[in-house]
Short mmCIF file of C-alpha atoms in Angstrom, two decimals:
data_model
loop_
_atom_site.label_atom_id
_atom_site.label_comp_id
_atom_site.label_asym_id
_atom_site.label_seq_id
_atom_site.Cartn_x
_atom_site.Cartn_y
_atom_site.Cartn_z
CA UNK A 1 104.75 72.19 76.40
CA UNK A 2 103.06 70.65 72.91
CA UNK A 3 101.46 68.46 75.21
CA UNK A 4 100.04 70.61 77.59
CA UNK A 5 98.49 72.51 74.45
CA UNK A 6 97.15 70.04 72.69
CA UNK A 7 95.28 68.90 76.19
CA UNK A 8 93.41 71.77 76.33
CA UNK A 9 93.25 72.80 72.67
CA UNK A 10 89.51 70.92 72.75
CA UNK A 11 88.53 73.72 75.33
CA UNK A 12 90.21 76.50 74.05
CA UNK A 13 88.55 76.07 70.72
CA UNK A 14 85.58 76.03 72.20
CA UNK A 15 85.78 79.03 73.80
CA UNK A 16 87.36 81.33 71.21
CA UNK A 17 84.58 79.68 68.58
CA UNK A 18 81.79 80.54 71.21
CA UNK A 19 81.65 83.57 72.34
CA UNK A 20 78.78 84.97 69.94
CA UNK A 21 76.86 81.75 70.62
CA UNK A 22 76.98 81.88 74.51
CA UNK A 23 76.27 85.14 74.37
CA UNK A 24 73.23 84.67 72.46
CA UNK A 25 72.03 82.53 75.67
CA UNK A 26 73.45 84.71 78.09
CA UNK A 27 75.00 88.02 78.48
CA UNK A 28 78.77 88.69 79.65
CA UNK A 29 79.71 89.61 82.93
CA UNK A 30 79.26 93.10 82.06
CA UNK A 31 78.82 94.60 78.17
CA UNK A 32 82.52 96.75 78.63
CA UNK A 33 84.35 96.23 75.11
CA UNK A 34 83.81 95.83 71.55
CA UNK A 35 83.91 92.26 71.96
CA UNK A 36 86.91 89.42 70.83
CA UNK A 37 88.90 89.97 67.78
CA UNK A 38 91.76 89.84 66.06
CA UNK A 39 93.10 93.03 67.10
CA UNK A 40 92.29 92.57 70.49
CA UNK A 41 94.00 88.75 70.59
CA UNK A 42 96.80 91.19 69.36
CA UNK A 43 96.70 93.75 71.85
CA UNK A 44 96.63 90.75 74.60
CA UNK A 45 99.00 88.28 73.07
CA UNK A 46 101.37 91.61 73.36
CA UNK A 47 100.79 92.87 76.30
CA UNK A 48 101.25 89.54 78.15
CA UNK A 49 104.68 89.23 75.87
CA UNK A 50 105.61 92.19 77.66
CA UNK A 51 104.78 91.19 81.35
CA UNK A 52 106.78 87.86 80.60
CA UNK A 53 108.86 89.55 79.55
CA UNK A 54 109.70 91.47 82.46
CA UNK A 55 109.81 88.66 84.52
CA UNK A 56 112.63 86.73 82.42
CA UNK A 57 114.88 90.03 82.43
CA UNK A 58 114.61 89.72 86.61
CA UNK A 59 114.50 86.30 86.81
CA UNK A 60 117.32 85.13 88.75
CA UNK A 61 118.26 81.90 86.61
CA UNK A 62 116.98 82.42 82.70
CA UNK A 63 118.13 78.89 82.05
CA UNK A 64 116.20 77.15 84.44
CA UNK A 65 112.58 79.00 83.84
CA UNK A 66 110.34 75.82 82.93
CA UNK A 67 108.39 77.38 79.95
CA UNK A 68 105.92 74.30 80.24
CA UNK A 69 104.91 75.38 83.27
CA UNK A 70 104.20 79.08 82.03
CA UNK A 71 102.19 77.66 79.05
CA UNK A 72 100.30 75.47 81.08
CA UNK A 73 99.53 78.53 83.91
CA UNK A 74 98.74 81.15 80.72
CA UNK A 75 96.41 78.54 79.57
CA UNK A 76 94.46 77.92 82.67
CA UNK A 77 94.25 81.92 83.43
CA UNK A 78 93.01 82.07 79.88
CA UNK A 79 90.03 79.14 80.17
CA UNK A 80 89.24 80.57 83.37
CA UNK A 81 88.40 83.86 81.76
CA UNK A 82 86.88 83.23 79.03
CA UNK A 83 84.46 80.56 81.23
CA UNK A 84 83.94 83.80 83.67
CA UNK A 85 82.87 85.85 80.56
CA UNK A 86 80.95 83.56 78.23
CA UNK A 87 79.67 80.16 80.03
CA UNK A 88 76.87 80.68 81.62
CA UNK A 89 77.01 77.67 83.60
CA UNK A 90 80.39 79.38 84.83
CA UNK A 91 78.37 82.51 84.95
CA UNK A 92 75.37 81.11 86.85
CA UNK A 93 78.05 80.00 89.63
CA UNK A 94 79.54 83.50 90.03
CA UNK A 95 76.15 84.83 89.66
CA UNK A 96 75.44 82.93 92.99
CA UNK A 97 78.59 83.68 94.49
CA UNK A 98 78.36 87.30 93.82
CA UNK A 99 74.73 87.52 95.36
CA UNK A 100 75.89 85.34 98.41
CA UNK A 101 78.27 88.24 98.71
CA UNK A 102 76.03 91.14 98.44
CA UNK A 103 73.46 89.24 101.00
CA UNK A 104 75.91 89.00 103.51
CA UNK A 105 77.06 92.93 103.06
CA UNK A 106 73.50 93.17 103.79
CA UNK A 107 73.82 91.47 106.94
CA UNK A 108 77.09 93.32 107.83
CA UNK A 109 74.82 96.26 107.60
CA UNK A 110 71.89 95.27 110.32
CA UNK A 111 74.61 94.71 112.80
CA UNK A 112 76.26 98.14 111.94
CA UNK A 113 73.23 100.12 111.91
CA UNK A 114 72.46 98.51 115.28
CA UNK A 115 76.35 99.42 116.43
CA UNK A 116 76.07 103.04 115.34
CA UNK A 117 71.97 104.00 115.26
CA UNK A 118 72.73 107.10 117.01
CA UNK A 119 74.65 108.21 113.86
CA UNK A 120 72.20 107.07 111.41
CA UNK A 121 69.82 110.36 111.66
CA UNK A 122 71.21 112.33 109.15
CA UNK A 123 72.96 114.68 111.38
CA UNK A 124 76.69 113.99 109.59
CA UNK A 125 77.85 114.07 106.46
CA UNK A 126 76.76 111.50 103.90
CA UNK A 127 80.95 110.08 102.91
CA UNK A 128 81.25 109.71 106.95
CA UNK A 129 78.06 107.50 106.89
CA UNK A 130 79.22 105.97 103.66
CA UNK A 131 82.58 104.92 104.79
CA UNK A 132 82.71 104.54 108.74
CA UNK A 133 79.46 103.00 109.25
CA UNK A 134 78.68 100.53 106.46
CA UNK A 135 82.10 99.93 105.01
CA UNK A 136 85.14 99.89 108.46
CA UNK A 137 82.76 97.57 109.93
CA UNK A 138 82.56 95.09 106.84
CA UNK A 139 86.18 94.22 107.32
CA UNK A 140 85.42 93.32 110.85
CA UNK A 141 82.01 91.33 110.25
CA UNK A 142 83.86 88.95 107.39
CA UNK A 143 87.01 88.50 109.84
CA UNK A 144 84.36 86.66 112.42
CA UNK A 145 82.85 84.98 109.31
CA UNK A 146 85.85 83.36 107.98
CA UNK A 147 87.20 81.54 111.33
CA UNK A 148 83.65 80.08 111.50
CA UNK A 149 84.08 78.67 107.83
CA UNK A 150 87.80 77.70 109.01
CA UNK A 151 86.76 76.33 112.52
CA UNK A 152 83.92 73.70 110.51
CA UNK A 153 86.72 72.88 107.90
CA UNK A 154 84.82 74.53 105.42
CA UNK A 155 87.28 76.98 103.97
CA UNK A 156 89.93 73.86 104.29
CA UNK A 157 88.11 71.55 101.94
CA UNK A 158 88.03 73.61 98.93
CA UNK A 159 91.52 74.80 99.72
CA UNK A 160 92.63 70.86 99.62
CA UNK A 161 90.92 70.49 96.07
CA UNK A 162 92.10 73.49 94.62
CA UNK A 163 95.55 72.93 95.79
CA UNK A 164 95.32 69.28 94.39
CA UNK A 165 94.39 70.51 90.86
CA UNK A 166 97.32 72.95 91.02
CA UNK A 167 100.04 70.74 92.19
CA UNK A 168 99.37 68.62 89.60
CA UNK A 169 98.87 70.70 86.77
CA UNK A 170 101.70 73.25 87.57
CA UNK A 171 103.89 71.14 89.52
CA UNK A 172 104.45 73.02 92.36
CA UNK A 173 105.40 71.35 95.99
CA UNK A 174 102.06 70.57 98.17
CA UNK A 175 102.80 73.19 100.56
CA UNK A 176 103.37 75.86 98.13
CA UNK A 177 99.76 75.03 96.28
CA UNK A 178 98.14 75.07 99.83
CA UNK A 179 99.15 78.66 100.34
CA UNK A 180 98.66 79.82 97.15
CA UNK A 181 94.91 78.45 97.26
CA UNK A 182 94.29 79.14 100.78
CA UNK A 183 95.30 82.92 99.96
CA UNK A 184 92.06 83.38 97.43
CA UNK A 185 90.46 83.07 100.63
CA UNK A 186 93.03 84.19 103.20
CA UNK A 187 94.74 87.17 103.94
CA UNK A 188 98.30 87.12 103.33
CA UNK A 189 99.88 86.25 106.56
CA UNK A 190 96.43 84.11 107.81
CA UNK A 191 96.94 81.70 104.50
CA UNK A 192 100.66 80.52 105.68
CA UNK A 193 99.00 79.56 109.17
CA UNK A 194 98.30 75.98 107.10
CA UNK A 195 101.67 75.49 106.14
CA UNK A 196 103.41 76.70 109.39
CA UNK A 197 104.60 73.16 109.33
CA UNK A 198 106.62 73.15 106.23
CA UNK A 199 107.72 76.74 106.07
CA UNK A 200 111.12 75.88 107.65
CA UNK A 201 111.40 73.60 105.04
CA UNK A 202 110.89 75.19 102.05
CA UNK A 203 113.41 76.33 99.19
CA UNK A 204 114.23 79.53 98.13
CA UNK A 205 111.84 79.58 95.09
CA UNK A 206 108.99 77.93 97.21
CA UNK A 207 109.37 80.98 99.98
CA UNK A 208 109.08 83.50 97.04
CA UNK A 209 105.76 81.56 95.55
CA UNK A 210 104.39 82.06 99.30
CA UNK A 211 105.17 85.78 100.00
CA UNK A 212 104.02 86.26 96.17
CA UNK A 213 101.02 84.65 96.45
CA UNK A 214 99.92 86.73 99.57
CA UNK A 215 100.78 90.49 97.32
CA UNK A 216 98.81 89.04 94.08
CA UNK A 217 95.51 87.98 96.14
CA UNK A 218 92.85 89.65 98.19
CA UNK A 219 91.28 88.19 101.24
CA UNK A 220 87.20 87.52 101.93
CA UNK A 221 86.92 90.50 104.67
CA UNK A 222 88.60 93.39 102.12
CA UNK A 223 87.04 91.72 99.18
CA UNK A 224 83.52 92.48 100.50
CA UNK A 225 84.97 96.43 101.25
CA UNK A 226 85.87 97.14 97.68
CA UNK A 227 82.74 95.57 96.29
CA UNK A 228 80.86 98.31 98.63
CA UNK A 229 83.53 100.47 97.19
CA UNK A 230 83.08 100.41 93.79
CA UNK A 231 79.32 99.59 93.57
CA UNK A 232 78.35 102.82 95.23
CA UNK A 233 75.87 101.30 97.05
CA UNK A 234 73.58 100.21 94.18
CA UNK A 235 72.98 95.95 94.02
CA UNK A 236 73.08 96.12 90.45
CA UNK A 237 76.65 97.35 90.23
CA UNK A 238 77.96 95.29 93.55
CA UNK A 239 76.79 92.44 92.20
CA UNK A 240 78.95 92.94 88.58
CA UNK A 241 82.16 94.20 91.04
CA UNK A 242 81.51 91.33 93.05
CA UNK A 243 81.72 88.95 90.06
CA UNK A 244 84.70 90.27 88.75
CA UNK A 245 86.71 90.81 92.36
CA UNK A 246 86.19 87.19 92.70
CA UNK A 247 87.21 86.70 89.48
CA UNK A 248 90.11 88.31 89.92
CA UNK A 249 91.64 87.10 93.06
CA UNK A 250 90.76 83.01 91.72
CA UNK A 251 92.73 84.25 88.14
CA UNK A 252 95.57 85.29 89.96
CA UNK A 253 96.22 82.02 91.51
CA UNK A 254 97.79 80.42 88.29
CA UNK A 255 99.25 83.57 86.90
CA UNK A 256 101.48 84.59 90.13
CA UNK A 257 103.02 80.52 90.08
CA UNK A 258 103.76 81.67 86.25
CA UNK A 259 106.00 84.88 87.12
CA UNK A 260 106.94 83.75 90.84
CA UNK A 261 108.56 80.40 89.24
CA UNK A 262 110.02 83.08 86.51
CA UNK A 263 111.69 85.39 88.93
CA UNK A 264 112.54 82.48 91.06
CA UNK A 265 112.75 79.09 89.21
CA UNK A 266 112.38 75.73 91.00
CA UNK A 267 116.15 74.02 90.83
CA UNK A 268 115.73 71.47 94.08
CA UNK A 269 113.37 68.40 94.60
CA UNK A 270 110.14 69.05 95.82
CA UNK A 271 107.52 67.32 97.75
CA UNK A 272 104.21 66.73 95.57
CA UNK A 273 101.99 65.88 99.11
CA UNK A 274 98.98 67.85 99.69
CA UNK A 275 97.29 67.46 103.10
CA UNK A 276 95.81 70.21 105.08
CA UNK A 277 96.21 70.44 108.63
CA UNK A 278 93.71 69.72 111.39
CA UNK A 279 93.99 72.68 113.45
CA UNK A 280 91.27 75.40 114.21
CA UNK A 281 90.99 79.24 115.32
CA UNK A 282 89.88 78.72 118.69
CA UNK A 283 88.73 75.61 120.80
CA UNK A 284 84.92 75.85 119.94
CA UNK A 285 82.87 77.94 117.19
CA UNK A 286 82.66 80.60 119.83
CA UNK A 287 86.49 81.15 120.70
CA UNK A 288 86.84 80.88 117.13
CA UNK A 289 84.42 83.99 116.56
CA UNK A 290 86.02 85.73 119.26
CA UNK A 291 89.28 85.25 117.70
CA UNK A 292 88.54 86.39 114.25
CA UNK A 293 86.24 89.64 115.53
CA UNK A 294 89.30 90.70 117.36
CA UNK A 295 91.39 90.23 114.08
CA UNK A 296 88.83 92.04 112.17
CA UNK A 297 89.17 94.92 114.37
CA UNK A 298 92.81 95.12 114.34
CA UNK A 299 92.41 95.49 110.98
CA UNK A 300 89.63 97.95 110.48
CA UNK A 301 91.47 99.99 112.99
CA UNK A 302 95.00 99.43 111.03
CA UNK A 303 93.00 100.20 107.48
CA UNK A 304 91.15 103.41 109.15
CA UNK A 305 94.32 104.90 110.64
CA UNK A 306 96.24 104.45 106.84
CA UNK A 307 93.38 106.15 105.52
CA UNK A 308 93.54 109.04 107.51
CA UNK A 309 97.02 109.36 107.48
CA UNK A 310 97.95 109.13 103.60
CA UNK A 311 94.59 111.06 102.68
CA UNK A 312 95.63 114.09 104.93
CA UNK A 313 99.20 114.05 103.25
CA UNK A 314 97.68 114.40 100.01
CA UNK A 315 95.58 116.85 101.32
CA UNK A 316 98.67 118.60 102.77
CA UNK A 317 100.78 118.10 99.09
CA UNK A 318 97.51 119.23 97.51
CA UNK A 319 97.51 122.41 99.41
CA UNK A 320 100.95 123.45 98.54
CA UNK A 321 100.87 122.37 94.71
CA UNK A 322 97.70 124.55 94.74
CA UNK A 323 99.19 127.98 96.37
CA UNK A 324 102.52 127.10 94.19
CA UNK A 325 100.01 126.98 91.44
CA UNK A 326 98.36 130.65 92.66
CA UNK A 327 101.49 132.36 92.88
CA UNK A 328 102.41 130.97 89.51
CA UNK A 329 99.26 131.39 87.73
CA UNK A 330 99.09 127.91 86.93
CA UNK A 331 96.04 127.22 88.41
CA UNK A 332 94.16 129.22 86.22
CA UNK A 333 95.65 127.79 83.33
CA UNK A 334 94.71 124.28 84.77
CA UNK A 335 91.27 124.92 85.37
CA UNK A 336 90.85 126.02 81.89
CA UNK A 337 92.46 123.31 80.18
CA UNK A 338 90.34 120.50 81.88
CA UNK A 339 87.09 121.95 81.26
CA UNK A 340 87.32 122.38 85.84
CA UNK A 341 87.61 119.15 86.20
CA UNK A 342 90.65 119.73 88.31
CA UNK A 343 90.66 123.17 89.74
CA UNK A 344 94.39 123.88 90.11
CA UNK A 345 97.55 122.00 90.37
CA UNK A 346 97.18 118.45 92.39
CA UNK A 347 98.88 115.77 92.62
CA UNK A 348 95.88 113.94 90.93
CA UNK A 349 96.10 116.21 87.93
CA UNK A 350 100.45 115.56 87.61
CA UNK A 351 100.03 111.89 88.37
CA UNK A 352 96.38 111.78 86.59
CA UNK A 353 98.03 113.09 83.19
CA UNK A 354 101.45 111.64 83.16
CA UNK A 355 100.50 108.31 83.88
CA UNK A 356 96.46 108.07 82.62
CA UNK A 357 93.86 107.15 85.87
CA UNK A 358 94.93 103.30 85.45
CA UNK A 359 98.30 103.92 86.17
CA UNK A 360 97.25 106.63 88.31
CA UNK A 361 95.49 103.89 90.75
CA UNK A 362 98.25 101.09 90.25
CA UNK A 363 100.78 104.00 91.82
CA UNK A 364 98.40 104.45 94.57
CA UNK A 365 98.22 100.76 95.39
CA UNK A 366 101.84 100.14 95.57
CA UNK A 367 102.65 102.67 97.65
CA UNK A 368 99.48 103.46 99.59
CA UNK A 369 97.78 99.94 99.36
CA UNK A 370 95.50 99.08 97.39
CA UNK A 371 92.80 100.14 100.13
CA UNK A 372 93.25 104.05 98.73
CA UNK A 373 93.66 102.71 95.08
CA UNK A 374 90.34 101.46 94.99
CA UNK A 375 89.11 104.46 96.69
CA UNK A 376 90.45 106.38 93.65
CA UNK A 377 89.29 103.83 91.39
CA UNK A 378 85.53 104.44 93.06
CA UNK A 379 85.78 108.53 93.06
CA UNK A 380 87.18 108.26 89.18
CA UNK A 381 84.32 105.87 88.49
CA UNK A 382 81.56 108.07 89.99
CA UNK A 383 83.38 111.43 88.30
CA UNK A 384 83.43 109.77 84.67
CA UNK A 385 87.29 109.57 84.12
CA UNK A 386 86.93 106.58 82.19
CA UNK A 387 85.66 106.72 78.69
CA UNK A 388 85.17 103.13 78.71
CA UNK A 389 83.85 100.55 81.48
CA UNK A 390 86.38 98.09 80.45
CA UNK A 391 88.81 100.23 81.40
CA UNK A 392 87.13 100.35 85.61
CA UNK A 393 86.83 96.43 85.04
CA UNK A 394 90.64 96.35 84.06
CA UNK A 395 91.47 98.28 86.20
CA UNK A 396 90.22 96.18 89.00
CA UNK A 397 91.94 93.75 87.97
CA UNK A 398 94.99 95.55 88.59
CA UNK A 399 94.25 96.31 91.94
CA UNK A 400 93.53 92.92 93.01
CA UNK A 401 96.33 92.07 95.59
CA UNK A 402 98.16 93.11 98.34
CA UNK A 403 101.08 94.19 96.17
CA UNK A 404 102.19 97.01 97.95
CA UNK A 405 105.46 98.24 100.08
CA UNK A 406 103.77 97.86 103.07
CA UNK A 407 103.15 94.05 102.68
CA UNK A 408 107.07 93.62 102.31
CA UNK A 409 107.08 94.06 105.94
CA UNK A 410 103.83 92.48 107.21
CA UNK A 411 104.86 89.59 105.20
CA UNK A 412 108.76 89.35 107.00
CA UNK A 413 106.73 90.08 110.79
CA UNK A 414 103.62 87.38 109.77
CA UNK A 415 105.75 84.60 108.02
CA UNK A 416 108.81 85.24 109.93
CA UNK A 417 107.32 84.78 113.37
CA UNK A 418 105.76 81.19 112.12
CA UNK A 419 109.44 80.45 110.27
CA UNK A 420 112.08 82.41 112.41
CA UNK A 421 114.99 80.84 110.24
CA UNK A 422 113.89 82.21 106.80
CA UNK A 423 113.70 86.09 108.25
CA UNK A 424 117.04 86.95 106.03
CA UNK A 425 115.56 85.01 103.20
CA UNK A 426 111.83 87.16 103.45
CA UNK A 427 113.65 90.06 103.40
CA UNK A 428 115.91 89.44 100.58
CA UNK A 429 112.61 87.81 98.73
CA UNK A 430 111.04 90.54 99.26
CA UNK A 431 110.84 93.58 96.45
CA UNK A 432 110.67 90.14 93.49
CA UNK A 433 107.75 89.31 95.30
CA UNK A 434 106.21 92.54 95.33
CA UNK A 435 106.75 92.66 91.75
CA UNK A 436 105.56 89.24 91.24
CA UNK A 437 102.37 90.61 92.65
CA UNK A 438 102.01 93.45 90.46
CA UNK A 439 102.76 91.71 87.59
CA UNK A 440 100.51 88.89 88.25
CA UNK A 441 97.62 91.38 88.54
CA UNK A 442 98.63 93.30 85.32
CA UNK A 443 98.27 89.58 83.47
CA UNK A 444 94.86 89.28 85.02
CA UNK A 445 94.20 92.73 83.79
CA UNK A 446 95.84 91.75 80.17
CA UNK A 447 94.12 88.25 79.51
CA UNK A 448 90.60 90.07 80.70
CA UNK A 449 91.03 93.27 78.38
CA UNK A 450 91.82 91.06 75.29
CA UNK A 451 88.94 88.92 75.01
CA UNK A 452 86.70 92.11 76.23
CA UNK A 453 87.86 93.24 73.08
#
């Protein structure tokens, strides 16, 4: 552990001595905080106390947690964010990134105003436009995008790297760094596809890293639907969502090996070999296309149906809190007391109040999805819940990942059809991974807020 801290004590100094000086040269990501201090090095150094915290009490063998490998992945979440925020070189290449995004929402948009130009006259309501038109097919148009990447290797080369770095670094097994790298990019049950080899295999605590690393990422295709989400539509703030998504789902790589090898710690020998296998979606670029359009539309479909079922029972628990809230007199009460910003009694105003709009979300994404958390997140936004914008850039963090109950069994069907034999263990894995998730997220969140200040 002294070891590992002393390695990258040269960087971290230069960081934490830097920010005022890089940010001289170049702004932050986004101006959200009073800036790094001692109270908010406080604040954070707590806070992620607390999530470790967590993870030790559910751990399933306190005396075999390697702490080295929890300093080393706190470390590398903490460089990585503080490169994100202040380098510009780091800056400039998420700059790029985020733009590359953006572009290619723009060209997700010619082929959906092409799809639907009979709609595009005005004639329906502007949210219907919003979300059906530019944002359902989005998830279908980055589907088709990211076989092509996979078909030419692409998305497999910086996998290998990535996984490389980790294995070494964190000493995890080669297979479980492959998933856990391949699911920045990959959706949770597409990711395991390159180690449907080893899955067999693999250990107890190396089954748990894989299902946890599918809840605490967020996959290209849904990625480029929030950033639409929570920019509104203007470039400006897609771009600085786009930034920080990305951000996100690449920080939680390190922090969900921390608290997966917590709840879970690595007892047995592991293999250290890294190598990606050769196969492809589809026989040629075309098949491949095919392959990942239909995907796409499976899930647009899957994502538009959730949507329309858990917004109409709101709407339906909305309705009765409100005429509970008539006959009781409540509502007028309500109304009063919040200035109308919530009209009557609402779910949103019991779960809004009790819990603050941040936790308000994070309920919403674990049992909802994330999908309808970011919604929220978008509608608070726009309605000026949040007195601070750090607190919409933290809170994006928190929503970063498929943590949700709904993944529990996508994650037994995906991962248990490529490894048959370790059904029983998904299952069993399954809640400790969903926390693993969350709590990977909430570290994100944690290590981003502190040096925001």
């Amino acid at each position: 552990m002294k070891k590992t801290i002393l390695r990258f004590l040269p960087v971290i100094i230069l960081l934490f001595a830097s920010p005022a000086v890089l940010m001289a040269n170049n702004n932050p990501v986004v101006a959200t905080g009073g800036g790094f201090g001692i109270e908010s090095l406080f604040r954070g150094m707590l806070g992620m106390a607390f999530i470790m915290f967590i993870a030790w009490v559910f751990s399933t063998n306190r005396k075999a947690i390697s702490w080295r490998v929890v300093g080393t992945g706190l470390i590398i979440q903490l460089i990585l964010a503080l490169a994100i925020l202040y380098v510009p070189f780091v800056q400039s290449i998420f700059d790029v990134l985020g733009k590359i995004f953006v572009k290619i929402l723009g060209f997700s948009d010619a082929g959906a105003k092409f799809l639907f130009k009979s709609l595009v006259s005005g004639e329906i309501e502007q949210p219907l436009l919003n979300f059906a038109i530019t944002i359902l097919p989005t998830i279908i148009f980055f589907s088709g995008l990211t076989s092509i990447l996979f078909y030419f290797g692409i998305i497999q080369r910086i996998v290998f790297w990535l996984a490389k770095g980790m294995t070494k670094l964190l000493k995890i097994s080669g297979a479980e760094s492959l998933s856990v790298a391949g699911n920045i990019f990959l959706g949770q049950t597409e990711s395991p596809l390159m180690i449907k080899a080893y899955l067999e295999k693999m250990n107890r605590s190396e089954i748990m890293l894989v299902m946890s690393g599918g809840m605490a990422t967020l996959a290209g295709g849904v990625l480029a639907v929030y950033i639409k989400v929570l920019g509104g539509g203007d470039p400006v703030q897609e771009l600085i969502y786009a930034k920080h998504l990305l951000a996100a789902s690449i920080m939680a790589a390190p922090g969900v090996i921390i608290i997966s090898k917590m709840l879970v710690p690595q007892t047995e020998k592991i293999s250290k070999e890294v190598e990606v296998p050769k196969d492809k979606i589809g026989k040629n670029v075309l098949d491949a296309i095919s392959n990942g359009t239909t995907e796409g539309i499976k899930l647009a479909v899957n994502v538009a149906g959730m949507l329309l079922v858990f917004i109409a029972l709101i709407a339906m628990m909305n309705f009765i809190l409100l005429k509970i809230g008539d006959w009781t007199t409540i509502n007028n009460v309500i109304a009063a007391a919040t200035d109308g910003q919530y009209s009557g009694l609402s779910l949103e105003f019991i779960l809004g109040y009790i819990f603050a709009p941040l936790m308000w979300v994070l309920g919403e994404k674990l049992i909802m999805t994330e999908f309808i958390g970011y919604v929220s997140l978008g509608e608070l936004k726009d309605a000026g819940a949040f007195m601070h914008e750090k607190s919409v850039i933290m809170a994006t963090y928190v929503l970063c990942g498929f943590a949700n109950f709904a993944s529990i069994g996508i994650q037994i069907g995906g991962i248990g059809a490529l490894a048959p034999g370790k059904r029983v263990l998904l299952s069993q894995l399954g809640v400790r991974a969903l926390l693993a998730g969350t709590l990977a997220s909430l570290l994100s969140a944690t290590v981003v807020g502190m040096i925001l200040g």
